[in-house]
Amino acid sequence: MMFNFPTQTMTMLNRDLDILMDIGIDQVTYYPLMVSDSTQQQVREKFGHVDYRKEEQFYRRIEERLVPTYRYSSAWCFSKKAVMIDEYIVDYDEYAGLGSGSIGYLSGTCYANTFNIEEYIARVNRGEMPIMACRNFRAEDQLRYDFLMKLFGMKLDLDYLAARHGVSAYRSLWPEIAFFQMVGGLKKRGNTLYLTKKGQYYWVLMMREFFIGVNNFRDFCRVELQGRN
């Protein structure tokens, strides 16, 4: 499901939630609208302006209606029982992107496969990697990436992060952690950080911006492909 469409009202959202509750489905994922830079003008012309001031109101209503019937699997995924969620970026440190146009993250490098299906097949058949663009993350960026992704799953083990990166995670991420604690978005118990109810929306906002960046990256790859053709 998605929320914060330009034409969406609270009445419309409540009706969607009524249907979901009546169906009694095991898991619901509610994504905020994520519009890439290249499509913002098209969305405005066809549907109107995206009002991010309504986004938190919609998110809070989703929480009110789904919890406690559902529990949080991530900041935007709600489940009735412990199941594998679709957010592989939360459960796994790295992931391989397989297929035309897919994105992967391995050994600190984010990469995108070619969007040309024929080229993808030809490269694979030749035993070549079908990658058309990639970006290497610096060590500090890899740490911040893990900070963002793991906390999106509601909690973060600082000892695990320190062992993975070979540095003191709390010391290295002190500015980010201190800021979110100051605004009431995080609480710390022992060496584990937890999202507060207030912090859950902050992380939805951050993930929205992250995936807009991913969409921009995909758009860049498509433009590069068109330029070569």
mmCIF file with all atom_site columns, C-alpha atoms in Angstrom:
data_model
loop_
_atom_site.group_PDB
_atom_site.id
_atom_site.type_symbol
_atom_site.label_atom_id
_atom_site.label_alt_id
_atom_site.label_comp_id
_atom_site.label_asym_id
_atom_site.label_entity_id
_atom_site.label_seq_id
_atom_site.pdbx_PDB_ins_code
_atom_site.Cartn_x
_atom_site.Cartn_y
_atom_site.Cartn_z
_atom_site.occupancy
_atom_site.B_iso_or_equiv
_atom_site.pdbx_formal_charge
_atom_site.auth_seq_id
_atom_site.auth_comp_id
_atom_site.auth_asym_id
_atom_site.auth_atom_id
_atom_site.pdbx_PDB_model_num
ATOM 1   C CA . MET A 1 1   ? 0.000   0.000   0.000   1.00 0.00 ? 1   MET A CA 1
ATOM 2   C CA . MET A 1 2   ? 1.017   3.622   -0.473  1.00 0.00 ? 2   MET A CA 1
ATOM 3   C CA . PHE A 1 3   ? 0.033   6.842   1.235   1.00 0.00 ? 3   PHE A CA 1
ATOM 4   C CA . ASN A 1 4   ? 0.347   10.616  0.747   1.00 0.00 ? 4   ASN A CA 1
ATOM 5   C CA . PHE A 1 5   ? -0.855  10.795  -2.828  1.00 0.00 ? 5   PHE A CA 1
ATOM 6   C CA . PRO A 1 6   ? -1.645  14.397  -3.826  1.00 0.00 ? 6   PRO A CA 1
ATOM 7   C CA . THR A 1 7   ? -5.389  13.673  -4.047  1.00 0.00 ? 7   THR A CA 1
ATOM 8   C CA . GLN A 1 8   ? -5.575  11.413  -0.987  1.00 0.00 ? 8   GLN A CA 1
ATOM 9   C CA . THR A 1 9   ? -7.701  12.470  1.982   1.00 0.00 ? 9   THR A CA 1
ATOM 10  C CA . MET A 1 10  ? -7.930  11.053  5.495   1.00 0.00 ? 10  MET A CA 1
ATOM 11  C CA . THR A 1 11  ? -11.356 9.662   4.591   1.00 0.00 ? 11  THR A CA 1
ATOM 12  C CA . MET A 1 12  ? -9.845  7.759   1.686   1.00 0.00 ? 12  MET A CA 1
ATOM 13  C CA . LEU A 1 13  ? -7.032  6.423   3.863   1.00 0.00 ? 13  LEU A CA 1
ATOM 14  C CA . ASN A 1 14  ? -9.500  5.293   6.528   1.00 0.00 ? 14  ASN A CA 1
ATOM 15  C CA . ARG A 1 15  ? -11.531 3.431   3.920   1.00 0.00 ? 15  ARG A CA 1
ATOM 16  C CA . ASP A 1 16  ? -8.408  1.605   2.726   1.00 0.00 ? 16  ASP A CA 1
ATOM 17  C CA . LEU A 1 17  ? -7.590  0.696   6.320   1.00 0.00 ? 17  LEU A CA 1
ATOM 18  C CA . ASP A 1 18  ? -11.158 -0.507  6.915   1.00 0.00 ? 18  ASP A CA 1
ATOM 19  C CA . ILE A 1 19  ? -10.791 -2.887  3.969   1.00 0.00 ? 19  ILE A CA 1
ATOM 20  C CA . LEU A 1 20  ? -7.412  -4.158  5.170   1.00 0.00 ? 20  LEU A CA 1
ATOM 21  C CA . MET A 1 21  ? -8.730  -4.806  8.665   1.00 0.00 ? 21  MET A CA 1
ATOM 22  C CA . ASP A 1 22  ? -11.803 -6.596  7.270   1.00 0.00 ? 22  ASP A CA 1
ATOM 23  C CA . ILE A 1 23  ? -9.647  -8.821  5.078   1.00 0.00 ? 23  ILE A CA 1
ATOM 24  C CA . GLY A 1 24  ? -7.417  -9.678  8.005   1.00 0.00 ? 24  GLY A CA 1
ATOM 25  C CA . ILE A 1 25  ? -4.303  -10.110 5.905   1.00 0.00 ? 25  ILE A CA 1
ATOM 26  C CA . ASP A 1 26  ? -1.183  -11.315 7.778   1.00 0.00 ? 26  ASP A CA 1
ATOM 27  C CA . GLN A 1 27  ? 1.140   -8.480  6.728   1.00 0.00 ? 27  GLN A CA 1
ATOM 28  C CA . VAL A 1 28  ? 0.749   -4.909  5.496   1.00 0.00 ? 28  VAL A CA 1
ATOM 29  C CA . THR A 1 29  ? 3.495   -2.657  4.157   1.00 0.00 ? 29  THR A CA 1
ATOM 30  C CA . TYR A 1 30  ? 2.612   1.031   3.808   1.00 0.00 ? 30  TYR A CA 1
ATOM 31  C CA . TYR A 1 31  ? 5.083   3.018   1.704   1.00 0.00 ? 31  TYR A CA 1
ATOM 32  C CA . PRO A 1 32  ? 5.011   6.818   1.526   1.00 0.00 ? 32  PRO A CA 1
ATOM 33  C CA . LEU A 1 33  ? 4.843   8.201   -1.993  1.00 0.00 ? 33  LEU A CA 1
ATOM 34  C CA . MET A 1 34  ? 8.419   8.410   -3.308  1.00 0.00 ? 34  MET A CA 1
ATOM 35  C CA . VAL A 1 35  ? 8.745   10.579  -6.409  1.00 0.00 ? 35  VAL A CA 1
ATOM 36  C CA . SER A 1 36  ? 12.086  10.846  -8.197  1.00 0.00 ? 36  SER A CA 1
ATOM 37  C CA . ASP A 1 37  ? 13.336  14.262  -9.326  1.00 0.00 ? 37  ASP A CA 1
ATOM 38  C CA . SER A 1 38  ? 12.607  13.480  -12.978 1.00 0.00 ? 38  SER A CA 1
ATOM 39  C CA . THR A 1 39  ? 8.933   12.650  -12.359 1.00 0.00 ? 39  THR A CA 1
ATOM 40  C CA . GLN A 1 40  ? 8.016   15.410  -9.894  1.00 0.00 ? 40  GLN A CA 1
ATOM 41  C CA . GLN A 1 41  ? 6.770   17.737  -12.614 1.00 0.00 ? 41  GLN A CA 1
ATOM 42  C CA . GLN A 1 42  ? 4.688   14.966  -14.219 1.00 0.00 ? 42  GLN A CA 1
ATOM 43  C CA . VAL A 1 43  ? 3.084   14.122  -10.884 1.00 0.00 ? 43  VAL A CA 1
ATOM 44  C CA . ARG A 1 44  ? 2.254   17.803  -10.253 1.00 0.00 ? 44  ARG A CA 1
ATOM 45  C CA . GLU A 1 45  ? 0.680   18.178  -13.684 1.00 0.00 ? 45  GLU A CA 1
ATOM 46  C CA . LYS A 1 46  ? -1.423  15.002  -13.479 1.00 0.00 ? 46  LYS A CA 1
ATOM 47  C CA . PHE A 1 47  ? -2.285  14.730  -9.784  1.00 0.00 ? 47  PHE A CA 1
ATOM 48  C CA . GLY A 1 48  ? -1.252  17.944  -8.040  1.00 0.00 ? 48  GLY A CA 1
ATOM 49  C CA . HIS A 1 49  ? 1.358   18.996  -5.511  1.00 0.00 ? 49  HIS A CA 1
ATOM 50  C CA . VAL A 1 50  ? 2.732   16.382  -3.085  1.00 0.00 ? 50  VAL A CA 1
ATOM 51  C CA . ASP A 1 51  ? 2.122   17.863  0.375   1.00 0.00 ? 51  ASP A CA 1
ATOM 52  C CA . TYR A 1 52  ? 4.662   16.375  2.768   1.00 0.00 ? 52  TYR A CA 1
ATOM 53  C CA . ARG A 1 53  ? 2.979   18.202  5.652   1.00 0.00 ? 53  ARG A CA 1
ATOM 54  C CA . LYS A 1 54  ? 0.182   15.595  5.490   1.00 0.00 ? 54  LYS A CA 1
ATOM 55  C CA . GLU A 1 55  ? 2.570   12.666  5.428   1.00 0.00 ? 55  GLU A CA 1
ATOM 56  C CA . GLU A 1 56  ? 3.048   12.350  9.192   1.00 0.00 ? 56  GLU A CA 1
ATOM 57  C CA . GLN A 1 57  ? -0.678  12.666  9.832   1.00 0.00 ? 57  GLN A CA 1
ATOM 58  C CA . PHE A 1 58  ? -1.343  9.803   7.433   1.00 0.00 ? 58  PHE A CA 1
ATOM 59  C CA . TYR A 1 59  ? 1.435   7.696   8.958   1.00 0.00 ? 59  TYR A CA 1
ATOM 60  C CA . ARG A 1 60  ? 0.130   8.229   12.489  1.00 0.00 ? 60  ARG A CA 1
ATOM 61  C CA . ARG A 1 61  ? -3.369  7.216   11.404  1.00 0.00 ? 61  ARG A CA 1
ATOM 62  C CA . ILE A 1 62  ? -1.958  4.031   9.834   1.00 0.00 ? 62  ILE A CA 1
ATOM 63  C CA . GLU A 1 63  ? -0.228  3.240   13.137  1.00 0.00 ? 63  GLU A CA 1
ATOM 64  C CA . GLU A 1 64  ? -3.392  3.932   15.142  1.00 0.00 ? 64  GLU A CA 1
ATOM 65  C CA . ARG A 1 65  ? -5.485  1.625   12.987  1.00 0.00 ? 65  ARG A CA 1
ATOM 66  C CA . LEU A 1 66  ? -3.054  -1.274  12.507  1.00 0.00 ? 66  LEU A CA 1
ATOM 67  C CA . VAL A 1 67  ? -1.440  -1.494  15.955  1.00 0.00 ? 67  VAL A CA 1
ATOM 68  C CA . PRO A 1 68  ? -1.951  -3.507  18.198  1.00 0.00 ? 68  PRO A CA 1
ATOM 69  C CA . THR A 1 69  ? -3.621  -5.973  15.802  1.00 0.00 ? 69  THR A CA 1
ATOM 70  C CA . TYR A 1 70  ? -0.318  -5.862  13.927  1.00 0.00 ? 70  TYR A CA 1
ATOM 71  C CA . ARG A 1 71  ? 3.189   -5.431  15.315  1.00 0.00 ? 71  ARG A CA 1
ATOM 72  C CA . TYR A 1 72  ? 6.064   -3.533  13.750  1.00 0.00 ? 72  TYR A CA 1
ATOM 73  C CA . SER A 1 73  ? 8.397   -5.583  11.540  1.00 0.00 ? 73  SER A CA 1
ATOM 74  C CA . SER A 1 74  ? 9.960   -2.359  10.307  1.00 0.00 ? 74  SER A CA 1
ATOM 75  C CA . ALA A 1 75  ? 8.958   1.272   10.511  1.00 0.00 ? 75  ALA A CA 1
ATOM 76  C CA . TRP A 1 76  ? 6.523   0.802   7.612   1.00 0.00 ? 76  TRP A CA 1
ATOM 77  C CA . CYS A 1 77  ? 5.873   -2.961  7.676   1.00 0.00 ? 77  CYS A CA 1
ATOM 78  C CA . PHE A 1 78  ? 3.213   -4.374  10.026  1.00 0.00 ? 78  PHE A CA 1
ATOM 79  C CA . SER A 1 79  ? 2.812   -8.112  10.670  1.00 0.00 ? 79  SER A CA 1
ATOM 80  C CA . LYS A 1 80  ? 0.561   -10.312 12.785  1.00 0.00 ? 80  LYS A CA 1
ATOM 81  C CA . LYS A 1 81  ? 3.304   -12.840 13.452  1.00 0.00 ? 81  LYS A CA 1
ATOM 82  C CA . ALA A 1 82  ? 7.039   -13.298 13.086  1.00 0.00 ? 82  ALA A CA 1
ATOM 83  C CA . VAL A 1 83  ? 7.582   -13.702 9.353   1.00 0.00 ? 83  VAL A CA 1
ATOM 84  C CA . MET A 1 84  ? 10.233  -12.814 6.802   1.00 0.00 ? 84  MET A CA 1
ATOM 85  C CA . ILE A 1 85  ? 9.630   -9.222  5.748   1.00 0.00 ? 85  ILE A CA 1
ATOM 86  C CA . ASP A 1 86  ? 10.197  -7.909  2.248   1.00 0.00 ? 86  ASP A CA 1
ATOM 87  C CA . GLU A 1 87  ? 12.840  -5.465  3.474   1.00 0.00 ? 87  GLU A CA 1
ATOM 88  C CA . TYR A 1 88  ? 15.946  -7.557  2.738   1.00 0.00 ? 88  TYR A CA 1
ATOM 89  C CA . ILE A 1 89  ? 18.011  -4.413  3.424   1.00 0.00 ? 89  ILE A CA 1
ATOM 90  C CA . VAL A 1 90  ? 17.019  -4.756  7.092   1.00 0.00 ? 90  VAL A CA 1
ATOM 91  C CA . ASP A 1 91  ? 17.705  -8.462  7.528   1.00 0.00 ? 91  ASP A CA 1
ATOM 92  C CA . TYR A 1 92  ? 20.886  -8.697  5.457   1.00 0.00 ? 92  TYR A CA 1
ATOM 93  C CA . ASP A 1 93  ? 24.061  -6.607  5.385   1.00 0.00 ? 93  ASP A CA 1
ATOM 94  C CA . GLU A 1 94  ? 24.549  -7.143  1.657   1.00 0.00 ? 94  GLU A CA 1
ATOM 95  C CA . TYR A 1 95  ? 22.343  -8.166  -1.244  1.00 0.00 ? 95  TYR A CA 1
ATOM 96  C CA . ALA A 1 96  ? 22.928  -9.050  -4.886  1.00 0.00 ? 96  ALA A CA 1
ATOM 97  C CA . GLY A 1 97  ? 20.813  -7.416  -7.555  1.00 0.00 ? 97  GLY A CA 1
ATOM 98  C CA . LEU A 1 98  ? 19.832  -10.039 -10.141 1.00 0.00 ? 98  LEU A CA 1
ATOM 99  C CA . GLY A 1 99  ? 17.994  -9.110  -13.308 1.00 0.00 ? 99  GLY A CA 1
ATOM 100 C CA . SER A 1 100 ? 17.820  -6.183  -15.684 1.00 0.00 ? 100 SER A CA 1
ATOM 101 C CA . GLY A 1 101 ? 17.696  -2.821  -13.867 1.00 0.00 ? 101 GLY A CA 1
ATOM 102 C CA . SER A 1 102 ? 18.194  -4.326  -10.406 1.00 0.00 ? 102 SER A CA 1
ATOM 103 C CA . ILE A 1 103 ? 20.375  -2.722  -7.732  1.00 0.00 ? 103 ILE A CA 1
ATOM 104 C CA . GLY A 1 104 ? 22.750  -4.498  -5.357  1.00 0.00 ? 104 GLY A CA 1
ATOM 105 C CA . TYR A 1 105 ? 25.022  -3.633  -2.456  1.00 0.00 ? 105 TYR A CA 1
ATOM 106 C CA . LEU A 1 106 ? 28.152  -5.751  -2.001  1.00 0.00 ? 106 LEU A CA 1
ATOM 107 C CA . SER A 1 107 ? 31.464  -5.032  -0.233  1.00 0.00 ? 107 SER A CA 1
ATOM 108 C CA . GLY A 1 108 ? 30.628  -1.348  0.184   1.00 0.00 ? 108 GLY A CA 1
ATOM 109 C CA . THR A 1 109 ? 29.693  -0.851  -3.469  1.00 0.00 ? 109 THR A CA 1
ATOM 110 C CA . CYS A 1 110 ? 26.225  -0.005  -4.757  1.00 0.00 ? 110 CYS A CA 1
ATOM 111 C CA . TYR A 1 111 ? 25.707  -1.064  -8.369  1.00 0.00 ? 111 TYR A CA 1
ATOM 112 C CA . ALA A 1 112 ? 22.987  -1.141  -10.998 1.00 0.00 ? 112 ALA A CA 1
ATOM 113 C CA . ASN A 1 113 ? 22.577  -3.657  -13.772 1.00 0.00 ? 113 ASN A CA 1
ATOM 114 C CA . THR A 1 114 ? 21.861  -2.543  -17.329 1.00 0.00 ? 114 THR A CA 1
ATOM 115 C CA . PHE A 1 115 ? 18.246  -1.728  -18.117 1.00 0.00 ? 115 PHE A CA 1
ATOM 116 C CA . ASN A 1 116 ? 18.577  -3.150  -21.624 1.00 0.00 ? 116 ASN A CA 1
ATOM 117 C CA . ILE A 1 117 ? 17.243  -6.712  -21.376 1.00 0.00 ? 117 ILE A CA 1
ATOM 118 C CA . GLU A 1 118 ? 18.944  -7.895  -24.576 1.00 0.00 ? 118 GLU A CA 1
ATOM 119 C CA . GLU A 1 119 ? 22.271  -6.453  -23.415 1.00 0.00 ? 119 GLU A CA 1
ATOM 120 C CA . TYR A 1 120 ? 21.793  -8.033  -19.988 1.00 0.00 ? 120 TYR A CA 1
ATOM 121 C CA . ILE A 1 121 ? 21.236  -11.480 -21.506 1.00 0.00 ? 121 ILE A CA 1
ATOM 122 C CA . ALA A 1 122 ? 24.147  -11.092 -23.929 1.00 0.00 ? 122 ALA A CA 1
ATOM 123 C CA . ARG A 1 123 ? 26.570  -10.094 -21.170 1.00 0.00 ? 123 ARG A CA 1
ATOM 124 C CA . VAL A 1 124 ? 25.503  -12.940 -18.901 1.00 0.00 ? 124 VAL A CA 1
ATOM 125 C CA . ASN A 1 125 ? 25.849  -15.424 -21.760 1.00 0.00 ? 125 ASN A CA 1
ATOM 126 C CA . ARG A 1 126 ? 29.386  -14.142 -22.354 1.00 0.00 ? 126 ARG A CA 1
ATOM 127 C CA . GLY A 1 127 ? 30.201  -14.628 -18.679 1.00 0.00 ? 127 GLY A CA 1
ATOM 128 C CA . GLU A 1 128 ? 30.405  -10.868 -18.074 1.00 0.00 ? 128 GLU A CA 1
ATOM 129 C CA . MET A 1 129 ? 28.931  -8.798  -15.253 1.00 0.00 ? 129 MET A CA 1
ATOM 130 C CA . PRO A 1 130 ? 25.900  -6.861  -16.587 1.00 0.00 ? 130 PRO A CA 1
ATOM 131 C CA . ILE A 1 131 ? 26.707  -3.783  -14.460 1.00 0.00 ? 131 ILE A CA 1
ATOM 132 C CA . MET A 1 132 ? 26.344  -0.365  -16.067 1.00 0.00 ? 132 MET A CA 1
ATOM 133 C CA . ALA A 1 133 ? 26.943  1.941   -13.075 1.00 0.00 ? 133 ALA A CA 1
ATOM 134 C CA . CYS A 1 134 ? 28.308  1.691   -9.550  1.00 0.00 ? 134 CYS A CA 1
ATOM 135 C CA . ARG A 1 135 ? 29.346  3.806   -6.585  1.00 0.00 ? 135 ARG A CA 1
ATOM 136 C CA . ASN A 1 136 ? 31.907  2.906   -3.941  1.00 0.00 ? 136 ASN A CA 1
ATOM 137 C CA . PHE A 1 137 ? 30.952  3.978   -0.410  1.00 0.00 ? 137 PHE A CA 1
ATOM 138 C CA . ARG A 1 138 ? 33.661  5.337   1.869   1.00 0.00 ? 138 ARG A CA 1
ATOM 139 C CA . ALA A 1 139 ? 34.114  3.581   5.219   1.00 0.00 ? 139 ALA A CA 1
ATOM 140 C CA . GLU A 1 140 ? 32.156  6.260   7.085   1.00 0.00 ? 140 GLU A CA 1
ATOM 141 C CA . ASP A 1 141 ? 29.355  6.106   4.503   1.00 0.00 ? 141 ASP A CA 1
ATOM 142 C CA . GLN A 1 142 ? 29.120  2.318   4.893   1.00 0.00 ? 142 GLN A CA 1
ATOM 143 C CA . LEU A 1 143 ? 28.737  2.785   8.646   1.00 0.00 ? 143 LEU A CA 1
ATOM 144 C CA . ARG A 1 144 ? 26.010  5.399   8.198   1.00 0.00 ? 144 ARG A CA 1
ATOM 145 C CA . TYR A 1 145 ? 24.268  3.141   5.662   1.00 0.00 ? 145 TYR A CA 1
ATOM 146 C CA . ASP A 1 146 ? 24.156  0.274   8.169   1.00 0.00 ? 146 ASP A CA 1
ATOM 147 C CA . PHE A 1 147 ? 22.991  2.693   10.873  1.00 0.00 ? 147 PHE A CA 1
ATOM 148 C CA . LEU A 1 148 ? 20.078  3.765   8.690   1.00 0.00 ? 148 LEU A CA 1
ATOM 149 C CA . MET A 1 149 ? 19.094  0.306   7.485   1.00 0.00 ? 149 MET A CA 1
ATOM 150 C CA . LYS A 1 150 ? 19.372  -1.586  10.764  1.00 0.00 ? 150 LYS A CA 1
ATOM 151 C CA . LEU A 1 151 ? 17.489  1.015   12.776  1.00 0.00 ? 151 LEU A CA 1
ATOM 152 C CA . PHE A 1 152 ? 14.755  0.976   10.166  1.00 0.00 ? 152 PHE A CA 1
ATOM 153 C CA . GLY A 1 153 ? 14.142  -2.526  11.533  1.00 0.00 ? 153 GLY A CA 1
ATOM 154 C CA . MET A 1 154 ? 13.373  -0.854  14.907  1.00 0.00 ? 154 MET A CA 1
ATOM 155 C CA . LYS A 1 155 ? 16.637  -1.610  16.762  1.00 0.00 ? 155 LYS A CA 1
ATOM 156 C CA . LEU A 1 156 ? 20.400  -1.623  16.291  1.00 0.00 ? 156 LEU A CA 1
ATOM 157 C CA . ASP A 1 157 ? 23.025  -3.645  18.125  1.00 0.00 ? 157 ASP A CA 1
ATOM 158 C CA . LEU A 1 158 ? 26.029  -1.311  18.454  1.00 0.00 ? 158 LEU A CA 1
ATOM 159 C CA . ASP A 1 159 ? 28.357  -4.211  19.316  1.00 0.00 ? 159 ASP A CA 1
ATOM 160 C CA . TYR A 1 160 ? 27.397  -5.945  16.082  1.00 0.00 ? 160 TYR A CA 1
ATOM 161 C CA . LEU A 1 161 ? 28.025  -2.773  14.094  1.00 0.00 ? 161 LEU A CA 1
ATOM 162 C CA . ALA A 1 162 ? 31.400  -2.275  15.792  1.00 0.00 ? 162 ALA A CA 1
ATOM 163 C CA . ALA A 1 163 ? 32.455  -5.851  14.997  1.00 0.00 ? 163 ALA A CA 1
ATOM 164 C CA . ARG A 1 164 ? 31.350  -5.479  11.377  1.00 0.00 ? 164 ARG A CA 1
ATOM 165 C CA . HIS A 1 165 ? 33.220  -2.208  10.781  1.00 0.00 ? 165 HIS A CA 1
ATOM 166 C CA . GLY A 1 166 ? 36.104  -2.522  13.232  1.00 0.00 ? 166 GLY A CA 1
ATOM 167 C CA . VAL A 1 167 ? 35.409  0.796   14.948  1.00 0.00 ? 167 VAL A CA 1
ATOM 168 C CA . SER A 1 168 ? 33.422  2.046   17.923  1.00 0.00 ? 168 SER A CA 1
ATOM 169 C CA . ALA A 1 169 ? 30.008  2.516   16.349  1.00 0.00 ? 169 ALA A CA 1
ATOM 170 C CA . TYR A 1 170 ? 28.767  4.769   19.146  1.00 0.00 ? 170 TYR A CA 1
ATOM 171 C CA . ARG A 1 171 ? 31.797  7.050   18.931  1.00 0.00 ? 171 ARG A CA 1
ATOM 172 C CA . SER A 1 172 ? 31.824  7.138   15.120  1.00 0.00 ? 172 SER A CA 1
ATOM 173 C CA . LEU A 1 173 ? 28.100  7.846   14.888  1.00 0.00 ? 173 LEU A CA 1
ATOM 174 C CA . TRP A 1 174 ? 27.946  10.113  17.928  1.00 0.00 ? 174 TRP A CA 1
ATOM 175 C CA . PRO A 1 175 ? 26.670  13.238  16.060  1.00 0.00 ? 175 PRO A CA 1
ATOM 176 C CA . GLU A 1 176 ? 23.841  11.276  14.403  1.00 0.00 ? 176 GLU A CA 1
ATOM 177 C CA . ILE A 1 177 ? 22.914  9.375   17.565  1.00 0.00 ? 177 ILE A CA 1
ATOM 178 C CA . ALA A 1 178 ? 23.050  12.499  19.748  1.00 0.00 ? 178 ALA A CA 1
ATOM 179 C CA . PHE A 1 179 ? 20.794  14.416  17.368  1.00 0.00 ? 179 PHE A CA 1
ATOM 180 C CA . PHE A 1 180 ? 18.127  11.725  17.281  1.00 0.00 ? 180 PHE A CA 1
ATOM 181 C CA . GLN A 1 181 ? 18.254  11.295  21.029  1.00 0.00 ? 181 GLN A CA 1
ATOM 182 C CA . MET A 1 182 ? 17.820  15.063  21.467  1.00 0.00 ? 182 MET A CA 1
ATOM 183 C CA . VAL A 1 183 ? 14.668  15.094  19.330  1.00 0.00 ? 183 VAL A CA 1
ATOM 184 C CA . GLY A 1 184 ? 13.298  12.024  21.099  1.00 0.00 ? 184 GLY A CA 1
ATOM 185 C CA . GLY A 1 185 ? 13.727  9.621   18.211  1.00 0.00 ? 185 GLY A CA 1
ATOM 186 C CA . LEU A 1 186 ? 16.048  7.101   19.873  1.00 0.00 ? 186 LEU A CA 1
ATOM 187 C CA . LYS A 1 187 ? 16.506  5.444   23.224  1.00 0.00 ? 187 LYS A CA 1
ATOM 188 C CA . LYS A 1 188 ? 19.524  3.416   24.326  1.00 0.00 ? 188 LYS A CA 1
ATOM 189 C CA . ARG A 1 189 ? 19.446  0.310   26.492  1.00 0.00 ? 189 ARG A CA 1
ATOM 190 C CA . GLY A 1 190 ? 22.860  -1.176  27.111  1.00 0.00 ? 190 GLY A CA 1
ATOM 191 C CA . ASN A 1 191 ? 24.560  -1.303  23.717  1.00 0.00 ? 191 ASN A CA 1
ATOM 192 C CA . THR A 1 192 ? 21.336  -1.442  21.727  1.00 0.00 ? 192 THR A CA 1
ATOM 193 C CA . LEU A 1 193 ? 19.527  1.515   20.163  1.00 0.00 ? 193 LEU A CA 1
ATOM 194 C CA . TYR A 1 194 ? 15.758  1.437   19.741  1.00 0.00 ? 194 TYR A CA 1
ATOM 195 C CA . LEU A 1 195 ? 13.465  3.628   17.692  1.00 0.00 ? 195 LEU A CA 1
ATOM 196 C CA . THR A 1 196 ? 10.875  5.449   19.772  1.00 0.00 ? 196 THR A CA 1
ATOM 197 C CA . LYS A 1 197 ? 7.338   5.943   18.484  1.00 0.00 ? 197 LYS A CA 1
ATOM 198 C CA . LYS A 1 198 ? 8.352   9.465   17.529  1.00 0.00 ? 198 LYS A CA 1
ATOM 199 C CA . GLY A 1 199 ? 11.485  8.194   15.835  1.00 0.00 ? 199 GLY A CA 1
ATOM 200 C CA . GLN A 1 200 ? 9.608   5.711   13.654  1.00 0.00 ? 200 GLN A CA 1
ATOM 201 C CA . TYR A 1 201 ? 8.259   8.475   11.449  1.00 0.00 ? 201 TYR A CA 1
ATOM 202 C CA . TYR A 1 202 ? 11.694  10.109  11.261  1.00 0.00 ? 202 TYR A CA 1
ATOM 203 C CA . TRP A 1 203 ? 13.043  6.865   9.853   1.00 0.00 ? 203 TRP A CA 1
ATOM 204 C CA . VAL A 1 204 ? 10.161  6.568   7.391   1.00 0.00 ? 204 VAL A CA 1
ATOM 205 C CA . LEU A 1 205 ? 11.074  10.074  6.234   1.00 0.00 ? 205 LEU A CA 1
ATOM 206 C CA . MET A 1 206 ? 14.753  9.144   5.916   1.00 0.00 ? 206 MET A CA 1
ATOM 207 C CA . MET A 1 207 ? 13.968  5.942   4.023   1.00 0.00 ? 207 MET A CA 1
ATOM 208 C CA . ARG A 1 208 ? 11.672  7.891   1.727   1.00 0.00 ? 208 ARG A CA 1
ATOM 209 C CA . GLU A 1 209 ? 14.559  10.192  0.849   1.00 0.00 ? 209 GLU A CA 1
ATOM 210 C CA . PHE A 1 210 ? 16.922  7.232   0.503   1.00 0.00 ? 210 PHE A CA 1
ATOM 211 C CA . PHE A 1 211 ? 14.650  5.495   -1.995  1.00 0.00 ? 211 PHE A CA 1
ATOM 212 C CA . ILE A 1 212 ? 14.073  8.728   -3.892  1.00 0.00 ? 212 ILE A CA 1
ATOM 213 C CA . GLY A 1 213 ? 17.864  8.760   -4.249  1.00 0.00 ? 213 GLY A CA 1
ATOM 214 C CA . VAL A 1 214 ? 17.716  5.151   -5.498  1.00 0.00 ? 214 VAL A CA 1
ATOM 215 C CA . ASN A 1 215 ? 15.049  6.155   -8.025  1.00 0.00 ? 215 ASN A CA 1
ATOM 216 C CA . ASN A 1 216 ? 17.231  9.065   -9.152  1.00 0.00 ? 216 ASN A CA 1
ATOM 217 C CA . PHE A 1 217 ? 20.098  6.612   -9.607  1.00 0.00 ? 217 PHE A CA 1
ATOM 218 C CA . ARG A 1 218 ? 17.868  4.391   -11.734 1.00 0.00 ? 218 ARG A CA 1
ATOM 219 C CA . ASP A 1 219 ? 16.790  7.396   -13.804 1.00 0.00 ? 219 ASP A CA 1
ATOM 220 C CA . PHE A 1 220 ? 20.450  8.302   -14.362 1.00 0.00 ? 220 PHE A CA 1
ATOM 221 C CA . CYS A 1 221 ? 21.125  4.773   -15.587 1.00 0.00 ? 221 CYS A CA 1
ATOM 222 C CA . ARG A 1 222 ? 18.189  4.930   -17.991 1.00 0.00 ? 222 ARG A CA 1
ATOM 223 C CA . VAL A 1 223 ? 19.407  8.255   -19.420 1.00 0.00 ? 223 VAL A CA 1
ATOM 224 C CA . GLU A 1 224 ? 22.908  6.819   -19.868 1.00 0.00 ? 224 GLU A CA 1
ATOM 225 C CA . LEU A 1 225 ? 21.428  3.822   -21.661 1.00 0.00 ? 225 LEU A CA 1
ATOM 226 C CA . GLN A 1 226 ? 19.373  6.023   -23.996 1.00 0.00 ? 226 GLN A CA 1
ATOM 227 C CA . GLY A 1 227 ? 22.449  8.132   -24.726 1.00 0.00 ? 227 GLY A CA 1
ATOM 228 C CA . ARG A 1 228 ? 24.423  5.080   -25.783 1.00 0.00 ? 228 ARG A CA 1
ATOM 229 C CA . ASN A 1 229 ? 21.613  3.913   -28.042 1.00 0.00 ? 229 ASN A CA 1
#
